[in-house]
C-alpha positions as a Markdown table, in Angstrom:
| # | Residue | x | y | z |
|---|---|---|---|---|
| 1 | Unk | 21.1 | 20.9 | 11.9 |
| 2 | Unk | 22.2 | 18.4 | 9.3 |
| 3 | Unk | 22.6 | 14.7 | 10.2 |
| 4 | Unk | 26.3 | 15.1 | 9.7 |
| 5 | Unk | 26.4 | 17.8 | 12.5 |
| 6 | Unk | 24.2 | 15.9 | 14.9 |
| 7 | Unk | 26.1 | 15.2 | 18.1 |
| 8 | Unk | 24.7 | 11.6 | 18.2 |
| 9 | Unk | 27.0 | 10.9 | 15.3 |
| 10 | Unk | 30.1 | 11.5 | 17.3 |
| 11 | Unk | 29.3 | 9.3 | 20.3 |
| 12 | Unk | 31.0 | 6.0 | 20.5 |
| 13 | Unk | 29.1 | 2.8 | 21.4 |
| 14 | Unk | 31.4 | 2.4 | 24.5 |
| 15 | Unk | 30.6 | 5.9 | 25.8 |
| 16 | Unk | 26.9 | 5.5 | 25.0 |
| 17 | Unk | 26.5 | 2.2 | 26.8 |
| 18 | Unk | 28.8 | 3.3 | 29.7 |
| 19 | Unk | 26.7 | 6.4 | 30.2 |
| 20 | Unk | 23.3 | 4.7 | 29.9 |
| 21 | Unk | 24.3 | 1.9 | 32.4 |
| 22 | Unk | 26.1 | 4.2 | 34.9 |
| 23 | Unk | 24.5 | 4.4 | 38.4 |
| 24 | Unk | 23.5 | 8.1 | 37.8 |
| 25 | Unk | 21.5 | 7.0 | 34.7 |
| 26 | Unk | 20.7 | 3.3 | 34.8 |
| 27 | Unk | 18.4 | 3.5 | 31.8 |
| 28 | Unk | 19.6 | 0.5 | 29.7 |
| 29 | Unk | 17.8 | -2.1 | 31.8 |
| 30 | Unk | 14.7 | 0.1 | 32.2 |
| 31 | Unk | 14.3 | 0.6 | 28.4 |
| 32 | Unk | 15.0 | -3.1 | 27.8 |
| 33 | Unk | 12.3 | -4.1 | 30.2 |
| 34 | Unk | 9.8 | -1.7 | 28.6 |
| 35 | Unk | 10.5 | -3.3 | 25.2 |
| 36 | Unk | 10.2 | -6.8 | 26.7 |
| 37 | Unk | 6.8 | -6.1 | 28.1 |
| 38 | Unk | 5.6 | -4.8 | 24.7 |
| 39 | Unk | 6.7 | -8.0 | 23.0 |
| 40 | Unk | 5.2 | -10.2 | 25.6 |
| 41 | Unk | 1.9 | -8.3 | 25.7 |
| 42 | Unk | 1.3 | -7.9 | 22.0 |
| 43 | Unk | 3.2 | -10.7 | 20.3 |
| 44 | Unk | 3.9 | -8.6 | 17.1 |
| 45 | Unk | 4.8 | -10.2 | 13.8 |
| 46 | Unk | 6.6 | -7.1 | 12.5 |
| 47 | Unk | 8.5 | -4.8 | 14.8 |
| 48 | Unk | 10.4 | -1.5 | 14.2 |
| 49 | Unk | 12.7 | 0.0 | 16.9 |
| 50 | Unk | 13.4 | 3.7 | 16.1 |
| 51 | Unk | 16.5 | 5.2 | 17.6 |
| 52 | Unk | 17.7 | 1.7 | 18.4 |
| 53 | Unk | 21.2 | 2.6 | 19.6 |
| 54 | Unk | 23.4 | -0.5 | 20.0 |
| 55 | Unk | 20.3 | -2.8 | 20.1 |
| 56 | Unk | 19.4 | -2.7 | 23.8 |
| 57 | Unk | 16.4 | -5.0 | 24.3 |
| 58 | Unk | 16.7 | -7.0 | 21.1 |
| 59 | Unk | 17.6 | -10.0 | 23.1 |
| 60 | Unk | 13.9 | -10.3 | 23.9 |
| 61 | Unk | 12.9 | -10.9 | 20.3 |
| 62 | Unk | 11.4 | -14.3 | 19.7 |
| 63 | Unk | 11.7 | -15.1 | 16.0 |
| 64 | Unk | 9.1 | -17.8 | 16.2 |
| 65 | Unk | 6.6 | -15.0 | 16.8 |
| 66 | Unk | 8.3 | -11.9 | 15.4 |
| 67 | Unk | 9.3 | -12.7 | 11.8 |
| 68 | Unk | 10.6 | -9.2 | 10.8 |
| 69 | Unk | 12.5 | -6.7 | 12.9 |
| 70 | Unk | 13.6 | -3.3 | 11.6 |
| 71 | Unk | 16.0 | -1.2 | 13.6 |
| 72 | Unk | 16.9 | 2.4 | 12.8 |
| 73 | Unk | 19.6 | 4.7 | 14.0 |
| 74 | Unk | 21.8 | 7.5 | 12.5 |
| 75 | Unk | 25.1 | 6.3 | 14.2 |
| 76 | Unk | 26.8 | 3.7 | 12.0 |
| 77 | Unk | 29.1 | 2.7 | 14.9 |
| 78 | Unk | 26.1 | 1.8 | 17.0 |
| 79 | Unk | 24.6 | -0.3 | 14.2 |
| 80 | Unk | 27.9 | -2.2 | 13.7 |
| 81 | Unk | 27.8 | -3.2 | 17.3 |
| 82 | Unk | 24.1 | -4.2 | 16.9 |
| 83 | Unk | 24.9 | -6.2 | 13.8 |
| 84 | Unk | 27.7 | -8.1 | 15.5 |
| 85 | Unk | 25.4 | -9.0 | 18.4 |
| 86 | Unk | 22.2 | -9.8 | 16.7 |
| 87 | Unk | 22.5 | -10.4 | 12.9 |
| 88 | Unk | 23.1 | -14.2 | 13.4 |
| 89 | Unk | 20.5 | -14.5 | 16.1 |
| 90 | Unk | 17.5 | -12.6 | 14.7 |
| 91 | Unk | 16.3 | -13.9 | 11.4 |
| 92 | Unk | 14.5 | -11.2 | 9.4 |
| 93 | Unk | 16.6 | -8.4 | 10.9 |
| 94 | Unk | 16.7 | -5.2 | 8.8 |
| 95 | Unk | 19.2 | -2.6 | 9.8 |
| 96 | Unk | 18.6 | 1.0 | 8.5 |
| 97 | Unk | 21.1 | 3.7 | 9.0 |
| 98 | Unk | 19.6 | 7.2 | 8.6 |
| 99 | Unk | 17.7 | 10.1 | 9.9 |
| 100 | Unk | 14.3 | 9.1 | 11.2 |
| 101 | Unk | 12.7 | 12.1 | 9.6 |
| 102 | Unk | 14.0 | 11.1 | 6.1 |
| 103 | Unk | 14.7 | 7.4 | 5.9 |
| 104 | Unk | 12.4 | 4.9 | 4.2 |
| 105 | Unk | 11.3 | 1.8 | 6.1 |
| 106 | Unk | 10.5 | -1.4 | 4.3 |
| 107 | Unk | 6.8 | -2.1 | 4.9 |
| 108 | Unk | 4.4 | -1.6 | 7.8 |
| 109 | Unk | 4.6 | -2.7 | 11.4 |
| 110 | Unk | 2.4 | -4.1 | 14.0 |
| 111 | Unk | 4.6 | -2.7 | 16.8 |
| 112 | Unk | 6.8 | 0.4 | 16.8 |
| 113 | Unk | 8.9 | 1.1 | 19.9 |
| 114 | Unk | 10.6 | 4.5 | 20.6 |
| 115 | Unk | 12.4 | 4.8 | 23.9 |
| 116 | Unk | 13.8 | 8.3 | 24.6 |
| 117 | Unk | 14.1 | 9.3 | 21.0 |
| 118 | Unk | 11.4 | 12.0 | 20.6 |
| 119 | Unk | 13.4 | 14.3 | 22.9 |
| 120 | Unk | 16.0 | 14.6 | 20.2 |
| 121 | Unk | 13.9 | 15.3 | 17.1 |
| 122 | Unk | 11.0 | 17.5 | 16.1 |
| 123 | Unk | 8.5 | 15.1 | 17.6 |
| 124 | Unk | 5.4 | 16.1 | 15.6 |
| 125 | Unk | 7.2 | 15.3 | 12.4 |
| 126 | Unk | 8.3 | 11.9 | 13.7 |
| 127 | Unk | 4.9 | 11.1 | 15.1 |
| 128 | Unk | 3.4 | 11.6 | 11.6 |
| 129 | Unk | 5.9 | 9.1 | 10.2 |
| 130 | Unk | 5.1 | 6.6 | 13.0 |
| 131 | Unk | 1.4 | 6.8 | 12.2 |
| 132 | Unk | 2.2 | 6.1 | 8.5 |
| 133 | Unk | 4.4 | 3.1 | 9.3 |
| 134 | Unk | 1.9 | 1.4 | 11.6 |
| 135 | Unk | -0.6 | -1.1 | 10.4 |
| 136 | Unk | -4.3 | -0.6 | 11.3 |
| 137 | Unk | -4.6 | -1.8 | 14.9 |
| 138 | Unk | -0.9 | -1.6 | 15.2 |
| 139 | Unk | 0.7 | -0.7 | 18.5 |
| 140 | Unk | 3.0 | 2.3 | 19.2 |
| 141 | Unk | 4.9 | 2.3 | 22.5 |
| 142 | Unk | 6.8 | 5.3 | 23.6 |
| 143 | Unk | 9.0 | 6.3 | 26.6 |
| 144 | Unk | 9.4 | 10.0 | 27.3 |
| 145 | Unk | 11.5 | 11.7 | 30.0 |
| 146 | Unk | 9.6 | 13.9 | 32.4 |
| 147 | Unk | 11.0 | 17.2 | 33.5 |
| 148 | Unk | 12.7 | 17.5 | 36.9 |
| 149 | Unk | 14.0 | 20.9 | 38.0 |
| 150 | Unk | 16.5 | 19.3 | 40.3 |
| 151 | Unk | 18.2 | 17.2 | 37.7 |
| 152 | Unk | 19.8 | 18.0 | 34.3 |
| 153 | Unk | 18.0 | 16.6 | 31.2 |
| 154 | Unk | 21.2 | 14.8 | 30.2 |
| 155 | Unk | 22.7 | 13.3 | 33.4 |
| 156 | Unk | 26.3 | 14.1 | 34.3 |
| 157 | Unk | 28.6 | 11.1 | 34.0 |
| 158 | Unk | 32.3 | 10.6 | 33.3 |
| 159 | Unk | 31.4 | 10.2 | 29.6 |
| 160 | Unk | 32.0 | 13.8 | 28.5 |
| 161 | Unk | 30.9 | 13.3 | 24.9 |
| 162 | Unk | 27.3 | 12.7 | 26.1 |
| 163 | Unk | 27.2 | 16.3 | 27.3 |
| 164 | Unk | 27.1 | 17.4 | 23.7 |
| 165 | Unk | 23.5 | 16.2 | 23.6 |
| 166 | Unk | 22.5 | 19.2 | 25.8 |
| 167 | Unk | 22.7 | 21.1 | 22.5 |
| 168 | Unk | 19.7 | 19.3 | 21.1 |
| 169 | Unk | 17.7 | 17.7 | 23.9 |
| 170 | Unk | 14.2 | 19.1 | 24.4 |
| 171 | Unk | 11.8 | 17.3 | 26.7 |
| 172 | Unk | 8.3 | 16.7 | 25.3 |
| 173 | Unk | 5.1 | 18.0 | 26.8 |
| 174 | Unk | 3.2 | 14.8 | 27.4 |
| 175 | Unk | -0.4 | 16.2 | 27.2 |
| 176 | Unk | 0.5 | 17.9 | 23.9 |
| 177 | Unk | 2.1 | 14.6 | 22.7 |
| 178 | Unk | -1.1 | 12.7 | 23.5 |
| 179 | Unk | -3.2 | 15.3 | 21.8 |
| 180 | Unk | -1.1 | 15.1 | 18.6 |
| 181 | Unk | -1.4 | 11.3 | 18.7 |
| 182 | Unk | -5.2 | 11.6 | 18.8 |
| 183 | Unk | -5.1 | 13.8 | 15.7 |
| 184 | Unk | -3.2 | 11.1 | 14.0 |
| 185 | Unk | -5.7 | 8.4 | 14.9 |
| 186 | Unk | -3.4 | 6.9 | 17.6 |
| 187 | Unk | -5.6 | 6.1 | 20.6 |
| 188 | Unk | -3.9 | 5.7 | 24.0 |
| 189 | Unk | -4.7 | 2.3 | 25.5 |
| 190 | Unk | -2.3 | 2.3 | 28.4 |
| 191 | Unk | 0.0 | 4.6 | 30.3 |
| 192 | Unk | 2.1 | 4.8 | 33.4 |
| 193 | Unk | 4.9 | 6.8 | 35.0 |
| 194 | Unk | 8.0 | 5.1 | 36.4 |
| 195 | Unk | 10.6 | 6.7 | 38.5 |
| 196 | Unk | 14.2 | 5.3 | 38.6 |
| 197 | Unk | 16.6 | 5.4 | 41.5 |
| 198 | Unk | 18.3 | 8.3 | 39.8 |
| 199 | Unk | 15.2 | 10.4 | 40.6 |
| 200 | Unk | 14.2 | 10.8 | 37.0 |
| 201 | Unk | 10.7 | 9.9 | 36.0 |
| 202 | Unk | 9.4 | 8.6 | 32.6 |
| 203 | Unk | 6.0 | 8.5 | 30.9 |
| 204 | Unk | 5.4 | 5.1 | 29.2 |
| 205 | Unk | 2.5 | 5.3 | 26.8 |
| 206 | Unk | 0.9 | 2.7 | 24.5 |
| 207 | Unk | -1.2 | 3.7 | 21.5 |
| 208 | Unk | -3.2 | 1.8 | 19.0 |
| 209 | Unk | -3.8 | 3.0 | 15.4 |
| 210 | Unk | -7.5 | 3.2 | 14.6 |
């Protein structure tokens, strides 16, 4: 599938945020809180948010600590919303439009955050890129959706366009993911599972580059 054909490209910011904040999903606040905890725990100077969407969680960036923030997404409409909200507030904000498997990022990062993005890409290829983008001792934080036989991988909401993501979503096997991280010198230093009111559960893993 080419970037042009990727269903993410045809989803509007309004539909995305409506879906993610709907009671059946309720993941915007959850992901924002995951990112906030990373920032508070590790106080990174350089941050990359991969699959950033419309910028959920960027309100937690403290520019007195974090002097460079790079955000990446393939949907230009998402990035325009992000720009309008945060370009004036976050000094050192770098906005990259492109495919995570092909784009070039400016420099290395002490924290990379990827919340519910590995389910939509060949995850091993993206993990290799994450390992390359991290500084030595850098932190990689990831949120992965866990399977639930009673719930669809992409929740049903009134936002019909989001259902097109069923064409590409593929949940990640967490033990295999961790094993591949180890092969890339990414050592797991923290992990937990959180279940939302929707009934869906998520693995939250933190890794450090050796």
